mmCIF file of C-alpha atoms in Angstrom:
data_model
loop_
_atom_site.group_PDB
_atom_site.id
_atom_site.type_symbol
_atom_site.label_atom_id
_atom_site.label_comp_id
_atom_site.label_asym_id
_atom_site.label_seq_id
_atom_site.Cartn_x
_atom_site.Cartn_y
_atom_site.Cartn_z
ATOM 1 C CA GLN A 10 0.000 0.000 0.000
ATOM 2 C CA VAL A 11 1.253 3.462 -0.888
ATOM 3 C CA GLN A 12 0.207 6.543 1.039
ATOM 4 C CA LEU A 13 0.504 10.028 -0.396
ATOM 5 C CA VAL A 14 0.248 13.231 1.646
ATOM 6 C CA GLU A 15 0.194 16.623 -0.035
ATOM 7 C CA SER A 16 1.093 19.914 1.596
ATOM 8 C CA GLY A 17 1.905 23.481 0.633
ATOM 9 C CA GLY A 18 -1.362 24.765 -0.727
ATOM 10 C CA GLY A 19 -2.729 28.145 0.204
ATOM 11 C CA PHE A 20 -3.837 31.544 -0.957
ATOM 12 C CA VAL A 21 -1.735 33.663 -3.308
ATOM 13 C CA GLN A 22 -2.237 36.661 -5.549
ATOM 14 C CA ALA A 23 -1.946 36.377 -9.304
ATOM 15 C CA VAL A 24 1.610 36.188 -10.691
ATOM 16 C CA GLY A 25 2.728 34.837 -7.323
ATOM 17 C CA SER A 26 4.272 31.435 -6.596
ATOM 18 C CA LEU A 27 3.526 28.376 -4.495
ATOM 19 C CA SER A 28 5.311 25.100 -3.971
ATOM 20 C CA LEU A 29 3.462 21.871 -3.303
ATOM 21 C CA SER A 30 4.951 18.748 -1.775
ATOM 22 C CA CYS A 31 3.767 15.157 -1.812
ATOM 23 C CA ALA A 32 5.388 12.788 0.655
ATOM 24 C CA THR A 33 5.037 9.102 -0.085
ATOM 25 C CA SER A 34 5.333 5.948 1.962
ATOM 26 C CA GLY A 35 6.537 2.628 0.704
ATOM 27 C CA ARG A 36 9.783 1.408 -0.744
ATOM 28 C CA THR A 37 8.892 1.580 -4.424
ATOM 29 C CA PHE A 38 8.760 5.356 -4.904
ATOM 30 C CA SER A 39 11.695 5.269 -7.298
ATOM 31 C CA SER A 40 9.952 2.833 -9.623
ATOM 32 C CA TYR A 41 6.681 4.777 -9.905
ATOM 33 C CA ALA A 42 5.805 7.666 -12.108
ATOM 34 C CA MET A 43 4.369 10.479 -9.997
ATOM 35 C CA GLY A 44 1.772 12.866 -11.277
ATOM 36 C CA TRP A 45 -0.049 16.001 -10.249
ATOM 37 C CA PHE A 46 -3.687 16.631 -11.099
ATOM 38 C CA ARG A 47 -6.081 19.409 -10.184
ATOM 39 C CA GLN A 48 -9.814 19.809 -9.905
ATOM 40 C CA ALA A 49 -11.664 23.101 -9.914
ATOM 41 C CA PRO A 50 -15.254 23.368 -8.629
ATOM 42 C CA GLY A 51 -17.704 21.924 -11.120
ATOM 43 C CA LYS A 52 -14.946 20.629 -13.385
ATOM 44 C CA GLU A 53 -13.342 17.280 -14.019
ATOM 45 C CA ARG A 54 -10.005 16.378 -12.538
ATOM 46 C CA GLU A 55 -7.309 17.310 -15.044
ATOM 47 C CA PHE A 56 -3.696 16.353 -15.626
ATOM 48 C CA VAL A 57 -1.056 18.885 -14.658
ATOM 49 C CA ALA A 58 2.353 17.204 -14.748
ATOM 50 C CA ILE A 59 4.137 13.874 -14.442
ATOM 51 C CA SER A 60 7.624 12.839 -13.407
ATOM 52 C CA TRP A 61 8.725 9.494 -14.802
ATOM 53 C CA SER A 62 11.024 7.214 -12.874
ATOM 54 C CA GLY A 63 13.642 7.635 -15.595
ATOM 55 C CA GLY A 64 13.730 11.384 -15.016
ATOM 56 C CA SER A 65 11.688 12.757 -17.898
ATOM 57 C CA THR A 66 8.675 14.973 -17.362
ATOM 58 C CA ASN A 67 5.509 16.000 -19.176
ATOM 59 C CA TYR A 68 3.223 18.962 -18.605
ATOM 60 C CA ALA A 69 -0.221 20.092 -19.565
ATOM 61 C CA ASP A 70 -0.076 22.888 -22.117
ATOM 62 C CA SER A 71 -1.848 25.207 -19.681
ATOM 63 C CA VAL A 72 1.037 25.060 -17.181
ATOM 64 C CA LYS A 73 4.049 24.515 -19.423
ATOM 65 C CA GLY A 74 6.739 27.075 -18.722
ATOM 66 C CA ARG A 75 5.165 28.079 -15.396
ATOM 67 C CA PHE A 76 5.098 24.854 -13.348
ATOM 68 C CA THR A 77 7.973 22.488 -12.595
ATOM 69 C CA ILE A 78 7.685 18.968 -11.233
ATOM 70 C CA SER A 79 10.634 17.435 -9.426
ATOM 71 C CA ARG A 80 11.460 14.526 -7.154
ATOM 72 C CA ASP A 81 13.720 13.912 -4.172
ATOM 73 C CA TYR A 82 14.361 10.179 -4.127
ATOM 74 C CA ALA A 83 16.083 10.319 -0.752
ATOM 75 C CA LYS A 84 12.981 11.858 0.811
ATOM 76 C CA ASN A 85 10.425 9.919 -1.283
ATOM 77 C CA THR A 86 8.840 13.243 -2.120
ATOM 78 C CA VAL A 87 7.590 14.846 -5.309
ATOM 79 C CA TYR A 88 7.220 18.603 -5.683
ATOM 80 C CA LEU A 89 5.301 20.997 -7.875
ATOM 81 C CA GLN A 90 6.749 24.491 -8.129
ATOM 82 C CA MET A 91 4.109 26.851 -9.462
ATOM 83 C CA ASN A 92 5.141 30.272 -10.754
ATOM 84 C CA SER A 93 3.256 33.067 -12.503
ATOM 85 C CA LEU A 94 0.022 31.774 -11.035
ATOM 86 C CA LYS A 95 -3.282 32.772 -12.578
ATOM 87 C CA PRO A 96 -6.790 32.789 -11.118
ATOM 88 C CA GLU A 97 -7.658 29.891 -13.409
ATOM 89 C CA ASP A 98 -5.064 27.791 -11.574
ATOM 90 C CA THR A 99 -7.376 27.791 -8.551
ATOM 91 C CA ALA A 100 -8.223 24.183 -7.722
ATOM 92 C CA VAL A 101 -7.622 21.321 -5.351
ATOM 93 C CA TYR A 102 -4.290 19.775 -6.329
ATOM 94 C CA TYR A 103 -3.704 16.050 -5.994
ATOM 95 C CA CYS A 104 -0.600 13.945 -6.334
ATOM 96 C CA ALA A 105 -0.915 10.411 -7.604
ATOM 97 C CA ALA A 106 1.249 7.367 -8.228
ATOM 98 C CA LEU A 107 1.262 5.545 -11.558
ATOM 99 C CA THR A 108 2.445 1.964 -11.201
ATOM 100 C CA GLN A 109 1.972 1.000 -14.852
ATOM 101 C CA PRO A 110 2.607 3.265 -17.892
ATOM 102 C CA ARG A 111 -1.016 3.496 -18.937
ATOM 103 C CA GLU A 112 -3.317 6.424 -19.626
ATOM 104 C CA TRP A 113 -1.032 8.731 -17.734
ATOM 105 C CA ARG A 114 -3.039 11.836 -18.710
ATOM 106 C CA ARG A 115 -6.209 10.431 -17.170
ATOM 107 C CA PRO A 116 -7.028 9.996 -13.483
ATOM 108 C CA ARG A 117 -8.171 6.412 -14.001
ATOM 109 C CA GLY A 118 -4.641 5.396 -14.943
ATOM 110 C CA TYR A 119 -3.348 6.072 -11.439
ATOM 111 C CA ASP A 120 -3.428 3.636 -8.547
ATOM 112 C CA TYR A 121 -2.835 5.792 -5.486
ATOM 113 C CA TRP A 122 -3.969 9.306 -4.591
ATOM 114 C CA GLY A 123 -3.351 11.874 -1.924
ATOM 115 C CA GLN A 124 -6.110 13.748 -0.143
ATOM 116 C CA GLY A 125 -5.543 16.978 -2.061
ATOM 117 C CA THR A 126 -4.490 20.482 -1.110
ATOM 118 C CA GLN A 127 -6.338 23.691 -1.979
ATOM 119 C CA VAL A 128 -4.672 26.361 -4.087
ATOM 120 C CA THR A 129 -6.491 29.669 -4.441
ATOM 121 C CA VAL A 130 -5.199 32.427 -6.727
ATOM 122 C CA SER A 131 -6.805 35.840 -6.489
ATOM 123 C CA SER A 132 -6.875 38.365 -9.318
#
């Protein structure tokens, strides 16, 4: 069983920055791909970014150039650095673990989820 715990959400003004963390349990962190998703009120959960175990990353077009995903293998933690935030980035942000390389842009491809952390960006 893998447990994921997000932290770092909060309230920030537009063009500001926030950094999210996702601490994981278990001994297989290095073999999983780790993703970030977000869900705004009344909207579906959407892909934000993924960090593959081999080191490569992918981003949603809406965050490319503004967000950076990274991992600390010693701490079993994945991060999401968010810069130049916009009001439309307001959402609950979730980290998730992908144990098999399937449908990595869709929530249903992921096996484990954190509880989520709220990010609110004011205009």
